[in-house]
CSV table of C-alpha atoms in Angstrom, one decimal:
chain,number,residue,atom,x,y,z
A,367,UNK,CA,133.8,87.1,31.6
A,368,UNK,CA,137.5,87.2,31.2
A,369,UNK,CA,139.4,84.4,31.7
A,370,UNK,CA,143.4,84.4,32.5
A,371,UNK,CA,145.2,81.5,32.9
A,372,UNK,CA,148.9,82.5,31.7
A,373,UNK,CA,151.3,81.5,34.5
A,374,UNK,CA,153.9,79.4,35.3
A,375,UNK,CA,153.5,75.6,37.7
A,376,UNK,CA,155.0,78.4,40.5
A,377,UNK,CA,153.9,82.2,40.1
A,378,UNK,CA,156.2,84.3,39.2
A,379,UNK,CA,156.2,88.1,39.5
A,380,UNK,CA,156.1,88.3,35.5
A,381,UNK,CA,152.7,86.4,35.7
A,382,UNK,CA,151.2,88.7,38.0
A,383,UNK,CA,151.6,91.8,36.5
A,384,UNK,CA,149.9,90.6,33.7
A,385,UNK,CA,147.0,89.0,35.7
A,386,UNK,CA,146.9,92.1,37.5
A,387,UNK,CA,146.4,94.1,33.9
A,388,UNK,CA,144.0,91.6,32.5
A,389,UNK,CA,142.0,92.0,35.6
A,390,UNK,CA,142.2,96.1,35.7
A,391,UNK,CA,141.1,96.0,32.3
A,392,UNK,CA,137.9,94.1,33.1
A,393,UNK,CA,136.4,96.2,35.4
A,394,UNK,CA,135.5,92.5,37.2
A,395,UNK,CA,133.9,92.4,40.4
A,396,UNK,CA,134.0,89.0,41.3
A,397,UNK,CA,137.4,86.5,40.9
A,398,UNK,CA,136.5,82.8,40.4
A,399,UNK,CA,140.1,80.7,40.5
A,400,UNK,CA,139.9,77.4,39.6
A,401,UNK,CA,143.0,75.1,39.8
A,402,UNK,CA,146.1,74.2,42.2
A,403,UNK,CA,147.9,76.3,44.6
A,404,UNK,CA,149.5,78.6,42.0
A,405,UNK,CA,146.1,79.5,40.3
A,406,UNK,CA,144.6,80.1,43.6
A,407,UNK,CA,147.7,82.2,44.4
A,408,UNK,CA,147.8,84.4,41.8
A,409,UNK,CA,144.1,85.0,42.6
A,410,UNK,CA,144.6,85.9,46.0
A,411,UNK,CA,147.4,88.4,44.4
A,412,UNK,CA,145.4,89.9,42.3
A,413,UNK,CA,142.6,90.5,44.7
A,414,UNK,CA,145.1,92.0,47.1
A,415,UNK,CA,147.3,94.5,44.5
A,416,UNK,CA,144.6,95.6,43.0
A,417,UNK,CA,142.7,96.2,45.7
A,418,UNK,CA,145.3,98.1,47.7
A,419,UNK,CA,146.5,100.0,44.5
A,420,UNK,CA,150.2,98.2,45.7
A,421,UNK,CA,152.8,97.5,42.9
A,422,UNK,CA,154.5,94.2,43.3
A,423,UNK,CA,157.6,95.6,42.7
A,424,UNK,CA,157.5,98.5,45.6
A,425,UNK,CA,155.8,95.5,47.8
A,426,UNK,CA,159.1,93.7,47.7
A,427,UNK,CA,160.5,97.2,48.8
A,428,UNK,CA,158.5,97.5,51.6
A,429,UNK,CA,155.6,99.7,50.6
A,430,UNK,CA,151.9,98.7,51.4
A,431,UNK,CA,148.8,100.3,51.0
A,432,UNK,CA,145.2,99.4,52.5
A,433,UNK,CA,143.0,100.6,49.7
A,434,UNK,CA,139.4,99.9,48.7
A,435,UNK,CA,137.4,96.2,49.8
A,436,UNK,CA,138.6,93.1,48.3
A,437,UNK,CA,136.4,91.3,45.8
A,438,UNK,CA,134.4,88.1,46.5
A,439,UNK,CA,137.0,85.7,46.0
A,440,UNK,CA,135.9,82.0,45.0
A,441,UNK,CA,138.6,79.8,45.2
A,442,UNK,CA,137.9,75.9,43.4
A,443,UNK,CA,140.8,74.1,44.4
A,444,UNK,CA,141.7,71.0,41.7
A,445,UNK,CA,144.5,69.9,43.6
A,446,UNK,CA,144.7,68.1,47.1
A,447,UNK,CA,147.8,69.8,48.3
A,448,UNK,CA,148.6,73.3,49.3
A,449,UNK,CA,144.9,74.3,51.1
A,450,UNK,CA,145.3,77.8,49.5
A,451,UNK,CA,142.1,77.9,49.7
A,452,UNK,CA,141.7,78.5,53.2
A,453,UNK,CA,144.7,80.5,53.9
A,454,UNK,CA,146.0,84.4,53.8
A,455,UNK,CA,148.5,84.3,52.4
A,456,UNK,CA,150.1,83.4,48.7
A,457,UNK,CA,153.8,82.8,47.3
A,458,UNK,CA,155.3,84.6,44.8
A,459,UNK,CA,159.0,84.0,43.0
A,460,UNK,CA,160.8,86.8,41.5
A,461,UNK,CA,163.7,85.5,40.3
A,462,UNK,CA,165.1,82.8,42.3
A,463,UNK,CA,163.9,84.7,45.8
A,464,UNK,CA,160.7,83.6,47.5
A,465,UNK,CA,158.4,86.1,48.3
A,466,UNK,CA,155.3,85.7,50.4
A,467,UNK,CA,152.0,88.5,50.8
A,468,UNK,CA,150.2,87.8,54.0
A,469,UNK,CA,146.9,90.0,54.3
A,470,UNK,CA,143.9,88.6,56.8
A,471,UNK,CA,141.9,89.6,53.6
A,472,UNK,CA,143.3,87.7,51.3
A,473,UNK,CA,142.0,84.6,52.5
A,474,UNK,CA,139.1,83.5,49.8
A,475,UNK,CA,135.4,84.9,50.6
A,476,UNK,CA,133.7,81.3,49.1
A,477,UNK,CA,135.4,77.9,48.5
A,478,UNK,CA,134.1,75.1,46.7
A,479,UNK,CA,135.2,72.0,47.6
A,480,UNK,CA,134.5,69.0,44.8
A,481,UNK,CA,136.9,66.0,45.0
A,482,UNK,CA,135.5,65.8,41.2
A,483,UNK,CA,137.7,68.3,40.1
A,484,UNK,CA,140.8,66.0,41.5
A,485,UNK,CA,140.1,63.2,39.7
A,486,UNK,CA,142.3,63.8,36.6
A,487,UNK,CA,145.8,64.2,38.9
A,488,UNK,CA,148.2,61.9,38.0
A,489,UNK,CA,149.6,59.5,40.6
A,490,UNK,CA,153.0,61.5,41.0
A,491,UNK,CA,150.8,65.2,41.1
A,492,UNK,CA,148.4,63.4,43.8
A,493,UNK,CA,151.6,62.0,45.7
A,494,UNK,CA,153.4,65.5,45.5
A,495,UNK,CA,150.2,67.6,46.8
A,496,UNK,CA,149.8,65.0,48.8
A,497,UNK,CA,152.4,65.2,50.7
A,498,UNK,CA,152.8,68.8,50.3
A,499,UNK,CA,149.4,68.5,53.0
A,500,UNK,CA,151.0,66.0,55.0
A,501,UNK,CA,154.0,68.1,55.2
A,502,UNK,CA,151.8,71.0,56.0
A,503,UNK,CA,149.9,69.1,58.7
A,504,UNK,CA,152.8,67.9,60.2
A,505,UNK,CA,155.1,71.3,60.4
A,506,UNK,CA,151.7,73.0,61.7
A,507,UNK,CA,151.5,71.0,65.0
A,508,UNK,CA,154.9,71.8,65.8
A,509,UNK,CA,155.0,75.4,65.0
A,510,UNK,CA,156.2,77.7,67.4
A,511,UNK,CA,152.6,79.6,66.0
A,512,UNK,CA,150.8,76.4,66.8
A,513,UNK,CA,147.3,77.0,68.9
A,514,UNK,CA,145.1,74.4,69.9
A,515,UNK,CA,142.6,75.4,67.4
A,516,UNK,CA,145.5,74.9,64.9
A,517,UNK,CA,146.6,71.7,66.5
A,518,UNK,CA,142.4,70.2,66.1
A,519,UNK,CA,143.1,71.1,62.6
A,520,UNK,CA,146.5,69.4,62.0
A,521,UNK,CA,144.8,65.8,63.8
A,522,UNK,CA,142.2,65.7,61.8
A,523,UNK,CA,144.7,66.8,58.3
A,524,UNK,CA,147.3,63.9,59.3
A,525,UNK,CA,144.6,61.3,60.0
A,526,UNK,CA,143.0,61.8,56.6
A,527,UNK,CA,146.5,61.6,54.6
A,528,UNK,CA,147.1,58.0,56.6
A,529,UNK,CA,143.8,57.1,55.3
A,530,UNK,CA,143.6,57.9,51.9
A,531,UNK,CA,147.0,59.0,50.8
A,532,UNK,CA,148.5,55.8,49.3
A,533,UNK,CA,144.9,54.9,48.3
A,534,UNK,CA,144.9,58.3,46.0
A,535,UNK,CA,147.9,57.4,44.9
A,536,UNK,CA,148.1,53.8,43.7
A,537,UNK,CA,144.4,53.5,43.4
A,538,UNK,CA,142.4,56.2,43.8
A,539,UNK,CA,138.5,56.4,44.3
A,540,UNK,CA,135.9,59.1,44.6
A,541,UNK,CA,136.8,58.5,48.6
A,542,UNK,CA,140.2,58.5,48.8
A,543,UNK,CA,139.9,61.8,46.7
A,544,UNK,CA,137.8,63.2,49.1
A,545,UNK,CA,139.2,62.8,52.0
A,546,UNK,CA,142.7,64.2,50.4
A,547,UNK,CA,140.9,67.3,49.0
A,548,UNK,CA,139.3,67.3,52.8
A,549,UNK,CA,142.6,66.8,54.2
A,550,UNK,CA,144.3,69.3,52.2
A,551,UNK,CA,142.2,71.7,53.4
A,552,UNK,CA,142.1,71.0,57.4
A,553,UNK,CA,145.8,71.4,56.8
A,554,UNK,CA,145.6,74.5,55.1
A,555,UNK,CA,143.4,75.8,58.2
A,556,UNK,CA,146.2,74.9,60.4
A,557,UNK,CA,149.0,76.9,58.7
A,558,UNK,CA,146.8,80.2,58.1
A,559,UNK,CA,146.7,80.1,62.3
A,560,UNK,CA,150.6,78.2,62.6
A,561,UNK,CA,152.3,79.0,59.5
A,562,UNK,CA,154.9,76.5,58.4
A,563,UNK,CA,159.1,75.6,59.7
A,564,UNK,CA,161.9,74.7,58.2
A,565,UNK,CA,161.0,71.9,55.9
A,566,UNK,CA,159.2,74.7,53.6
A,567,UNK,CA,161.6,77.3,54.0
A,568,UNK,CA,164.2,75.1,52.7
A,569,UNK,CA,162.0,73.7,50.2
A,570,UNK,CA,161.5,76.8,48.2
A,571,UNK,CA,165.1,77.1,47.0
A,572,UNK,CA,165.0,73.0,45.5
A,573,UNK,CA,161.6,74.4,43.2
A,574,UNK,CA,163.6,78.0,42.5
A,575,UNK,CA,166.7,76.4,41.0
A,576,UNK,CA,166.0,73.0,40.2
A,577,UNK,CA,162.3,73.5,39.2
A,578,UNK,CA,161.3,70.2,41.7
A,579,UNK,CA,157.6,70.2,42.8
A,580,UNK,CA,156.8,71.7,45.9
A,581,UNK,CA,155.2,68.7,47.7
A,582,UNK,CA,158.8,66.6,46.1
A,583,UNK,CA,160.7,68.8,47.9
A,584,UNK,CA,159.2,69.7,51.3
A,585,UNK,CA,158.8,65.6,51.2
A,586,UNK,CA,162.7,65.0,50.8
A,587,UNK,CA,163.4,67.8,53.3
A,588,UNK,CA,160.5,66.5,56.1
């Protein structure tokens, strides 16, 4: 077993390369990720550059590859936020510049969902993922992208946050943490079908220069 867990609160393109080496070396054939959007991000990375044979660099330039099959993928989200987990996509900063990888197999292979893992968030981490699934939820249902598969999705994220949103936040229980983790998730179903709209594009540049939490500023900007 090798274990990585050098990387910055958003993954930058330094941190992938040497996630990307660490797991070359290792001859793995299996990726467990365990942690909040950016761990499960710079799994999904790794999985997809490594098995496409792709340089990040050249990916920014354009160049893809298809490659060999993807590893089993099991994603173990600790945070009730970005639904990585059940999306295809992952966010990656070089510089100040936002970059995103979208490949259909990308999206995790197992996911293990245990509010357990949750319960050490801090009441300003649970607010910001919080609302970073809210936000999500929200943005999804009035996509352009938006489906009615999506939509069933977004109902059913948005319904959970009014439940057990505040709850998490100001006094959280093994239920309230469930249904954010479960919330969370639904959300994250509905952008891998929707994607997002303006309140995350803009967001990304308050995190790049100002190094705000993404669910901080997607909230100010919804």
């Amino acid at each position: 077993v090798v274990r990585f867990s050098d990387l910055a609160a958003n993954p930058k393109i330094e941190d992938l390369c040497r996630a990307l080496n660490a797991f070359k070396a290792s001859k793995a054939k299996l990726i467990i990720s365990v942690g909040g959007g950016s761990a499960l991000d710079i799994a999904k990375l790794v999985n997809y550059f490594a098995a496409t044979n792709t340089n990040p660099v050249s990916y920014t330039e354009g160049k893809r590859g298809r490659g060999a099959a993807f590893c089993p993928l099991l994603a173990v989200p600790t945070t009730a936020g970005t639904g990585s987990e059940a999306t295809h996509f992952a966010t990656l900063y070089i510089g100040f510049e936002k970059i995103s990888v979208a490949d259909k197999r990308m999206t995790p292979s197992h996911i293990w969902l245990n509010p357990g893992f949750t319960s050490k968030m801090s009441a300003y981490l649970t607010a910001c993922t919080g609302f970073d699934a809210l936000a999500q939820a929200i943005e999804s249902y009035w996509a352009v992208g938006s489906t009615e598969e999506s939509k069933h999705y977004s109902e059913k994220a948005i319904k959970l946050c009014l439940q057990h949103l505040e709850g998490a936040v100001l006094a959280p229980t093994p239920e309230h943490r469930e249904g954010m983790l479960n919330a969370a998730h639904f959300a994250g179903r509905a952008i891998n079908i929707s994607k997002t709209t303006a309140a995350h594009a803009m967001s990304y540049t308050l995190t790049a220069h100002y190094g705000l939490p993404h669910g901080h500023a997607v909230a100010l900007l919804l």
